[in-house]
Tab-separated table of C-alpha atoms and ligand atoms in Angstrom:
chain	number	residue	atom	x	y	z
A	563	MET	CA	0.028	-0.140	0.090
A	564	VAL	CA	1.112	3.403	-0.882
A	565	VAL	CA	1.363	5.729	2.294
A	566	GLU	CA	1.375	9.737	1.861
A	567	LEU	CA	4.446	10.895	4.532
A	568	LYS	CA	3.305	14.700	3.847
A	569	ASP	CA	1.256	16.336	1.117
A	570	GLY	CA	2.929	15.218	-2.498
A	571	VAL	CA	5.067	12.992	-0.773
A	572	TYR	CA	4.873	9.214	-1.017
A	573	TRP	CA	6.560	5.823	0.186
A	574	VAL	CA	6.062	3.552	-2.621
A	575	GLY	CA	8.702	0.870	-1.197
A	576	VAL	CA	8.253	-2.695	-0.457
A	577	VAL	CA	7.797	-4.667	2.370
A	578	ASP	CA	9.755	-8.114	2.318
A	579	TRP	CA	8.169	-10.172	5.465
A	580	ASN	CA	9.976	-13.222	4.214
A	581	ILE	CA	13.956	-12.452	3.619
A	582	LYS	CA	15.671	-14.012	6.661
A	583	LYS	CA	18.981	-13.606	5.204
A	584	PHE	CA	20.587	-10.518	3.644
A	585	HIS	CA	23.864	-9.441	1.920
A	586	GLY	CA	23.632	-12.842	0.511
A	587	HIS	CA	23.478	-14.874	3.685
A	588	GLU	CA	25.681	-12.388	5.722
A	589	TYR	CA	23.102	-10.748	8.126
A	590	SER	CA	20.249	-12.349	9.561
A	591	THR	CA	17.175	-10.660	9.441
A	592	HIS	CA	14.644	-12.422	11.719
A	593	ARG	CA	12.059	-9.690	11.414
A	594	GLY	CA	12.228	-9.099	7.369
A	595	THR	CA	13.010	-5.972	6.002
A	596	THR	CA	11.477	-3.296	3.784
A	597	TYR	CA	12.963	-1.208	0.951
A	598	ASN	CA	12.095	2.540	1.153
A	599	CYS	CA	11.867	4.492	-1.863
A	600	TYR	CA	9.805	7.834	-1.910
A	601	LEU	CA	7.720	9.889	-4.603
A	602	ILE	CA	7.916	13.461	-4.774
A	603	VAL	CA	5.527	15.363	-6.954
A	604	ASP	CA	5.847	19.069	-7.331
A	605	GLU	CA	6.456	20.987	-10.373
A	606	LYS	CA	9.033	18.227	-11.277
A	607	VAL	CA	8.718	14.617	-9.881
A	608	ALA	CA	11.457	12.684	-8.088
A	609	LEU	CA	11.642	9.527	-6.996
A	610	VAL	CA	14.459	8.720	-4.042
A	611	ASP	CA	16.092	5.518	-4.746
A	612	THR	CA	14.455	2.394	-5.872
A	613	VAL	CA	14.023	-1.266	-4.319
A	614	TRP	CA	16.010	-4.445	-4.619
A	615	GLY	CA	15.655	-5.604	-8.513
A	616	PRO	CA	12.812	-8.738	-7.761
A	617	TYR	CA	10.694	-5.954	-6.249
A	618	SER	CA	10.749	-3.666	-9.279
A	619	GLN	CA	7.623	-3.992	-10.746
A	620	GLN	CA	5.739	-4.036	-7.149
A	621	MET	CA	7.448	-0.290	-6.887
A	622	ILE	CA	6.269	0.486	-10.212
A	623	GLU	CA	2.860	-0.646	-9.583
A	624	ASN	CA	3.105	1.596	-6.512
A	625	ILE	CA	4.263	4.550	-8.490
A	626	GLN	CA	1.824	4.073	-11.232
A	627	LYS	CA	-1.070	4.393	-8.502
A	628	ILE	CA	-0.181	8.021	-7.871
A	629	ILE	CA	1.101	9.306	-11.087
A	630	ASP	CA	1.711	8.057	-14.675
A	631	ILE	CA	5.447	6.915	-14.405
A	632	LYS	CA	6.253	8.873	-17.158
A	633	LYS	CA	6.072	12.005	-15.527
A	634	ILE	CA	9.129	11.081	-13.477
A	635	ASP	CA	12.003	13.586	-14.463
A	636	TYR	CA	14.859	12.513	-11.789
A	637	VAL	CA	15.631	9.270	-10.014
A	638	ILE	CA	17.977	10.156	-6.820
A	639	ALA	CA	20.197	7.190	-6.387
A	640	ASN	CA	21.647	7.749	-2.677
A	641	HIS	CA	23.506	4.693	-2.703
A	642	ALA	CA	24.789	1.784	-5.439
A	643	GLU	CA	23.994	-1.439	-3.515
A	644	VAL	CA	21.126	-3.237	-5.162
A	645	ASP	CA	18.786	-3.395	-2.402
A	646	HIS	CA	18.313	-0.001	-3.197
A	647	SER	CA	19.513	0.857	-6.964
A	648	GLY	CA	18.236	-2.734	-7.920
A	649	GLY	CA	15.280	-1.355	-9.363
A	650	LEU	CA	16.615	1.054	-11.654
A	651	PRO	CA	17.182	-0.972	-15.014
A	652	GLU	CA	13.537	-1.846	-14.702
A	653	LEU	CA	12.706	1.737	-14.192
A	654	MET	CA	14.736	3.422	-16.528
A	655	LYS	CA	13.371	1.051	-19.241
A	656	LEU	CA	10.023	3.021	-18.682
A	657	ILE	CA	11.479	6.740	-18.120
A	658	PRO	CA	14.546	6.513	-20.303
A	659	ASN	CA	14.614	10.005	-20.434
A	660	ALA	CA	14.827	10.784	-16.472
A	661	THR	CA	17.627	12.016	-15.119
A	662	VAL	CA	19.733	9.496	-12.549
A	663	VAL	CA	20.988	11.656	-9.905
A	664	VAL	CA	24.257	10.241	-7.990
A	665	SER	CA	26.868	11.019	-5.724
A	666	GLU	CA	30.476	11.822	-7.098
A	667	LYS	CA	31.355	8.425	-5.768
A	668	GLY	CA	28.159	7.217	-7.288
A	669	ASN	CA	28.766	7.936	-10.270
A	670	GLU	CA	31.309	5.046	-10.839
A	671	SER	CA	29.388	2.640	-8.895
A	672	ILE	CA	26.134	2.957	-9.836
A	673	PHE	CA	27.548	3.003	-13.368
A	674	LYS	CA	29.608	-0.240	-12.678
A	675	HIS	CA	26.533	-2.305	-10.671
A	676	HIS	CA	23.950	-1.513	-13.794
A	677	GLN	CA	26.380	-0.796	-16.658
A	678	GLU	CA	23.581	1.023	-18.627
A	679	ASN	CA	24.405	4.420	-20.317
A	680	TRP	CA	21.576	6.302	-18.355
A	681	LYS	CA	21.561	9.910	-18.257
A	682	PHE	CA	23.490	10.819	-15.269
A	683	ARG	CA	23.712	13.897	-13.219
A	684	VAL	CA	26.446	14.186	-10.514
A	685	VAL	CA	26.092	15.954	-7.494
A	686	LYS	CA	28.551	17.724	-5.189
A	687	SER	CA	27.748	17.848	-1.319
A	688	GLY	CA	25.565	20.923	-0.792
A	689	GLU	CA	24.401	20.897	-4.504
A	690	SER	CA	20.533	21.352	-5.008
A	691	ILE	CA	17.804	20.804	-7.572
A	692	SER	CA	14.780	22.883	-7.606
A	693	LEU	CA	11.682	20.605	-8.055
A	694	GLY	CA	9.441	23.812	-8.325
A	695	LYS	CA	8.390	24.776	-4.961
A	696	ASN	CA	10.653	22.731	-2.944
A	697	ASN	CA	14.234	21.821	-3.466
A	698	LEU	CA	16.143	18.563	-3.257
A	699	VAL	CA	19.582	19.409	-1.315
A	700	PHE	CA	22.171	16.603	-1.380
A	701	VAL	CA	24.889	15.833	1.545
A	702	ALA	CA	27.677	13.438	0.635
A	703	ALA	CA	28.088	10.758	3.496
A	704	PRO	CA	31.212	8.937	2.394
A	705	MET	CA	31.484	5.504	4.568
A	706	LEU	CA	27.943	5.863	5.906
A	707	HIS	CA	28.160	3.036	4.774
A	708	TRP	CA	29.524	2.666	1.352
A	709	PRO	CA	31.980	5.285	-0.443
A	710	ASP	CA	29.094	6.370	-2.186
A	711	SER	CA	26.387	7.015	0.068
A	712	MET	CA	24.233	9.865	0.183
A	713	PHE	CA	21.395	11.926	2.058
A	714	THR	CA	19.020	13.481	0.018
A	715	TYR	CA	16.964	16.294	1.916
A	716	LEU	CA	13.397	17.618	0.857
A	717	THR	CA	12.929	21.495	1.658
A	718	GLY	CA	9.631	22.885	2.544
A	719	LYS	CA	8.387	19.395	3.841
A	720	ASN	CA	11.624	19.148	5.568
A	721	ILE	CA	12.212	15.510	4.944
A	722	LEU	CA	15.535	13.961	5.186
A	723	MET	CA	16.046	10.773	3.625
A	724	PRO	CA	19.253	9.271	4.451
A	725	ASN	CA	19.339	5.966	2.722
A	726	ASP	CA	20.949	3.135	5.269
A	727	ALA	CA	21.894	5.328	7.689
A	728	PHE	CA	19.377	5.664	10.613
A	729	GLY	CA	17.724	2.482	9.308
A	730	MET	CA	17.095	-1.355	10.485
A	731	HIS	CA	15.867	-4.472	9.189
A	732	TYR	CA	12.672	-4.308	9.980
A	733	ALA	CA	9.169	-5.275	8.488
A	734	SER	CA	5.709	-3.905	9.857
A	735	SER	CA	2.262	-3.284	8.961
A	736	GLY	CA	2.794	0.321	10.114
A	737	ARG	CA	5.224	2.646	8.114
A	738	PHE	CA	5.852	5.142	10.997
A	739	ASN	CA	7.497	4.878	14.171
A	740	ASP	CA	4.283	5.927	15.929
A	741	GLU	CA	2.539	2.543	14.625
A	742	VAL	CA	4.976	0.061	15.558
A	743	ASP	CA	6.565	-2.019	18.563
A	744	MET	CA	9.255	0.569	19.373
A	745	ILE	CA	11.339	-2.170	21.750
A	746	GLU	CA	11.546	-4.407	18.835
A	747	VAL	CA	12.579	-1.440	16.300
A	748	TYR	CA	15.442	-0.288	18.487
A	749	GLN	CA	16.620	-4.291	18.784
A	750	GLU	CA	16.894	-3.881	14.991
A	751	ALA	CA	18.528	-0.722	14.574
A	752	LEU	CA	21.631	-1.382	17.299
A	753	LYS	CA	21.770	-4.758	15.535
A	754	PHE	CA	22.317	-2.794	11.980
A	755	TYR	CA	24.563	-0.179	13.705
A	756	ALA	CA	26.656	-2.834	15.433
A	757	ASN	CA	27.022	-5.207	12.566
A	758	ILE	CA	27.302	-2.419	9.615
A	759	LEU	CA	28.154	1.070	11.233
A	760	THR	CA	30.747	0.251	13.971
A	761	PRO	CA	33.957	0.666	12.109
A	762	PHE	CA	32.515	3.903	11.046
A	763	SER	CA	31.956	5.637	14.449
A	764	ASP	CA	34.086	7.980	14.315
A	765	LEU	CA	32.412	9.199	10.846
A	766	VAL	CA	28.839	9.105	12.458
A	767	ILE	CA	29.936	11.634	15.060
A	768	LYS	CA	31.790	14.024	12.539
A	769	LYS	CA	28.724	13.824	10.101
A	770	ILE	CA	25.904	14.093	12.958
A	771	ASP	CA	28.042	17.377	14.334
A	772	GLU	CA	28.137	18.585	10.657
A	773	PHE	CA	24.557	18.388	10.612
A	774	LYS	CA	23.786	20.017	13.626
A	775	LYS	CA	25.740	22.984	12.768
A	776	LEU	CA	23.323	23.497	9.206
A	777	ASN	CA	20.619	23.926	11.870
A	778	ILE	CA	17.937	22.614	9.445
A	779	PRO	CA	14.340	21.788	10.368
A	780	VAL	CA	13.602	18.077	10.421
A	781	ASP	CA	10.069	16.855	10.676
A	782	ILE	CA	10.558	13.197	9.271
A	783	ILE	CA	13.626	11.215	8.564
A	784	ALA	CA	12.977	8.353	5.952
A	785	PRO	CA	15.621	5.861	5.963
A	786	SER	CA	15.636	3.342	2.797
A	787	HIS	CA	14.943	0.069	5.651
A	788	GLY	CA	12.677	-0.111	8.213
A	789	ILE	CA	10.305	2.272	9.530
A	790	ILE	CA	9.884	6.092	9.118
A	791	TRP	CA	10.882	8.449	11.727
A	792	ARG	CA	7.851	10.601	12.155
A	793	LYS	CA	7.392	11.102	16.020
A	794	ASP	CA	10.545	12.989	17.651
A	795	PRO	CA	12.495	12.082	14.380
A	796	LEU	CA	15.819	13.232	16.223
A	797	GLN	CA	15.524	10.529	18.933
A	798	ILE	CA	17.731	8.207	16.418
A	799	VAL	CA	20.163	10.696	15.331
A	800	ASN	CA	20.628	11.108	19.240
A	801	LYS	CA	20.847	7.324	19.501
A	802	TYR	CA	23.246	6.809	16.888
A	803	TYR	CA	25.669	10.021	18.801
A	804	GLU	CA	25.302	7.722	21.706
A	805	TRP	CA	26.106	4.525	19.885
A	806	ALA	CA	29.286	6.297	18.295
A	807	THR	CA	30.835	6.936	21.185
A	808	GLN	CA	31.121	3.029	21.934
A	809	LYS	CA	30.472	2.831	25.706
A	810	ASN	CA	29.520	-0.360	27.063
A	811	ASP	CA	27.301	-1.622	30.050
A	812	GLY	CA	30.230	-3.155	31.744
A	813	SER	CA	29.103	-6.693	31.133
A	814	ALA	CA	30.859	-9.742	29.451
A	815	VAL	CA	30.014	-12.357	26.998
A	816	ILE	CA	31.660	-15.592	26.687
A	817	ILE	CA	31.871	-16.777	22.755
A	818	TYR	CA	32.765	-20.357	22.327
A	819	ASP	CA	32.338	-24.057	20.468
A	820	THR	CA	33.083	-27.185	21.811
A	821	MET	CA	33.551	-30.809	20.719
A	822	TRP	CA	33.348	-33.179	23.575
A	823	ASN	CA	31.930	-30.513	25.843
A	824	ALA	CA	35.359	-30.054	27.595
A	825	THR	CA	35.403	-26.059	26.559
A	826	ASP	CA	31.998	-25.987	27.053
A	827	LYS	CA	32.440	-27.071	30.803
A	828	MET	CA	35.573	-24.619	30.977
A	829	ALA	CA	32.929	-21.732	29.696
A	830	LYS	CA	30.538	-22.457	32.584
A	831	ALA	CA	33.217	-22.667	34.703
A	832	ILE	CA	34.671	-19.302	33.784
A	833	SER	CA	30.774	-17.907	34.045
A	834	GLU	CA	30.797	-18.684	37.555
A	835	GLY	CA	33.515	-16.703	38.258
A	836	LEU	CA	32.175	-13.936	36.721
A	837	GLU	CA	29.097	-14.508	38.511
A	838	ILE	CA	30.916	-14.454	42.071
A	839	GLU	CA	32.398	-11.048	41.228
A	840	GLY	CA	29.277	-9.709	40.024
A	841	VAL	CA	29.847	-9.066	36.296
A	842	LYS	CA	26.917	-9.873	34.301
A	843	PHE	CA	27.429	-11.867	31.361
A	844	LYS	CA	25.910	-13.979	28.431
A	845	LEU	CA	27.219	-17.275	26.841
A	846	PHE	CA	27.064	-17.931	23.570
A	847	ASN	CA	27.763	-21.528	21.942
A	848	MET	CA	28.285	-20.442	18.468
A	849	ALA	CA	27.206	-23.674	16.976
A	850	VAL	CA	23.789	-22.694	17.873
A	851	SER	CA	24.212	-19.141	17.826
A	852	ASP	CA	23.374	-16.197	15.163
A	853	ARG	CA	26.478	-14.456	14.544
A	854	ASN	CA	24.677	-11.164	13.904
A	855	ASP	CA	22.800	-11.226	17.105
A	856	VAL	CA	25.891	-12.106	19.170
A	857	LEU	CA	27.815	-9.103	17.429
A	858	SER	CA	24.913	-6.659	18.699
A	859	GLU	CA	25.608	-8.312	22.249
A	860	VAL	CA	29.668	-7.751	21.976
A	861	PHE	CA	28.773	-4.216	20.557
A	862	LYS	CA	27.209	-3.777	24.209
A	863	THR	CA	29.572	-5.481	26.422
A	864	LYS	CA	32.841	-4.696	27.756
A	865	GLY	CA	34.347	-7.702	28.114
A	866	ILE	CA	34.740	-10.816	25.732
A	867	ILE	CA	36.518	-14.190	26.675
A	868	ILE	CA	36.613	-16.415	23.466
A	869	GLY	CA	37.002	-20.221	23.686
A	870	SER	CA	37.541	-23.193	21.214
A	871	PRO	CA	39.257	-26.553	21.362
A	872	THR	CA	42.157	-27.210	19.155
A	873	LEU	CA	41.297	-28.598	16.022
A	874	ASN	CA	44.168	-29.594	13.266
A	875	ASN	CA	46.507	-26.898	14.539
A	876	GLY	CA	43.551	-24.627	14.572
A	877	LEU	CA	40.418	-23.618	15.670
A	878	LEU	CA	36.683	-24.817	15.246
A	879	PRO	CA	35.244	-23.392	11.893
A	880	THR	CA	32.307	-22.423	13.805
A	881	ILE	CA	34.184	-20.061	15.717
A	882	LYS	CA	36.347	-18.165	12.814
A	883	PRO	CA	33.837	-16.300	11.685
A	884	ILE	CA	33.247	-14.066	14.501
A	885	LEU	CA	36.679	-13.769	14.897
A	886	GLU	CA	36.744	-12.478	11.407
A	887	ASP	CA	34.113	-9.927	12.103
A	888	LEU	CA	35.938	-9.029	15.530
A	889	LYS	CA	38.855	-8.044	13.502
A	890	GLY	CA	36.798	-6.110	10.658
A	891	LEU	CA	34.158	-4.280	12.842
A	892	LYS	CA	36.690	-2.340	15.262
A	893	PHE	CA	34.974	-2.377	18.600
A	894	LYS	CA	36.528	0.221	20.808
A	895	ASN	CA	36.849	0.078	24.663
A	896	LYS	CA	36.790	-3.702	24.909
A	897	VAL	CA	38.851	-6.281	26.973
A	898	GLY	CA	39.395	-10.165	26.272
A	899	ALA	CA	40.876	-13.300	27.377
A	900	ALA	CA	40.949	-16.995	25.717
A	901	PHE	CA	40.639	-20.437	26.779
A	902	GLY	CA	39.907	-23.809	25.698
A	903	SER	CA	41.035	-27.351	25.820
A	904	TYR	CA	43.228	-29.425	23.600
A	905	GLY	CA	44.769	-33.019	22.885
A	906	TRP	CA	48.258	-32.558	21.394
A	907	SER	CA	49.264	-29.604	19.707
A	908	GLY	CA	47.159	-26.972	21.487
A	909	GLU	CA	47.581	-23.760	19.502
A	910	ASN	CA	44.023	-22.585	20.283
A	911	VAL	CA	44.495	-19.837	22.759
A	912	LYS	CA	47.643	-18.586	20.915
A	913	LEU	CA	45.334	-18.245	17.603
A	914	ILE	CA	42.484	-16.680	19.703
A	915	GLU	CA	44.896	-13.944	21.590
A	916	GLU	CA	46.505	-13.082	18.069
A	917	THR	CA	42.960	-12.281	16.636
A	918	LEU	CA	42.271	-10.010	19.997
A	919	GLU	CA	45.598	-8.352	19.085
A	920	LYS	CA	44.603	-7.945	15.369
A	921	ALA	CA	41.331	-6.541	16.513
A	922	LYS	CA	42.640	-4.010	19.266
A	923	ILE	CA	41.008	-5.672	21.925
A	924	LYS	CA	43.376	-5.596	25.072
A	925	LYS	CA	44.303	-8.992	26.710
A	926	LEU	CA	43.605	-8.567	30.099
A	927	GLN	CA	45.080	-12.076	31.232
A	928	ASP	CA	46.876	-14.815	29.679
A	929	GLY	CA	44.530	-17.814	28.545
A	930	ILE	CA	43.596	-20.923	29.806
A	931	LYS	CA	44.064	-24.187	28.313
A	932	VAL	CA	43.207	-27.763	29.421
A	933	LYS	CA	44.235	-31.362	27.962
A	934	TRP	CA	41.525	-33.411	27.146
A	935	GLN	CA	38.863	-33.186	30.212
A	936	PRO	CA	39.149	-30.435	32.965
A	937	THR	CA	39.627	-32.045	36.110
A	938	LYS	CA	38.066	-30.710	39.170
A	939	ASP	CA	41.207	-28.772	40.204
A	940	GLU	CA	41.096	-27.332	36.643
A	941	LEU	CA	37.558	-26.242	36.575
A	942	LYS	CA	38.622	-24.369	39.871
A	943	MET	CA	41.258	-22.712	37.667
A	944	CYS	CA	38.805	-21.821	35.174
A	945	VAL	CA	36.300	-20.090	37.823
A	946	GLU	CA	39.485	-18.466	39.230
A	947	PHE	CA	39.832	-17.479	35.844
A	948	GLY	CA	36.553	-15.668	35.582
A	949	ARG	CA	36.975	-14.013	38.856
A	950	ASN	CA	40.240	-12.575	37.684
A	951	PHE	CA	38.798	-11.180	34.460
A	952	ALA	CA	35.923	-10.034	36.284
A	953	LYS	CA	38.336	-7.795	38.436
A	954	GLY	CA	40.440	-6.698	35.645
A	955	LEU	CA	37.208	-5.669	33.826
A	956	LYS	CA	35.904	-3.741	36.736
A	957	SER	CA	39.463	-1.716	37.106
A	958	SER	CA	40.205	-1.356	33.374
A	959	VAL	CA	39.065	2.097	31.854
B	2380	FEO	FE1	20.718	-1.069	2.496
B	2380	FEO	FE2	24.037	-0.569	2.022
B	2380	FEO	O1	22.342	-1.301	1.322
């Protein structure tokens, strides 16, 4: 269903209830998602972003409910990733004379994604296009989250369309934040930030500071995924600012996998040590945990204790992906430690500690290894290990 944001501005996107894996299969979307795009009918007509390719026809039908699609003058492509630009090829077949507006970096990425010689107009940050009564103003937002990312602002209606920024993967019957369960929305918004935007946190702060200085009125923030912020729209901007500082709640997570339960027993003994010292914690066995959900927990926490047995001189395959994430996402203000069982070569702890170093997670104490199954005394050592970690966690800044 088409939804009006303000007089002459419409949501013409698609709700995807069924997608459970995004980015290929990299990102879990338990609550589905939406591909938001916005039609602005002024003296000129503009469409801001499109949808993922398989949903092109649905978007085209939505637009046709409002106007003759041939009346579109401009298609703003804020970002090349195909969940937003994927609808361009089908759309542009119908409106070959329309202008595709791209950022300076988008000029390369949009073209390379679709390899079509559409009529492009490259806009610099701060440049605007008049639609008649109101203008579209473009603000480059490189690395939020791609080099090409751009925000589009509609004057007069005071609507900011920041593409992925301030969005979340969340399918819902209501389009606006005053129509949905905000606990769910914030869970998904934090997951989106933690898994996608964390490495660019310094840029998030810079962009928000820059934006605040402009002192422009914002009535609505309309991202390209999830709900549209209509009630107190700046709440999500303030939340991003807070998230970008990467403060933590002082808790710990134990992330591990196990073959014959030796490392599992160690994990539980370590957690007992944390509990004795009054540190809140969560345990995640990666064989049965969702990687993106665990990363959301890592984002909130201060201590990261990672365990794996040694397998073929390495680590269990189930633990490796999240170690790669820790290196890539560059979480700040975290401390860590390693543990695990082994049979003969025992490289596990060393390998985990190397990852902590590469991820710039400060090693709080030397790791603990147990040969074959832990004895009662060794489990007591694991409890002590947890207690020491908790004490270090509380005293570290
Ligand atoms: Fe929603 Fe970066 O694509």
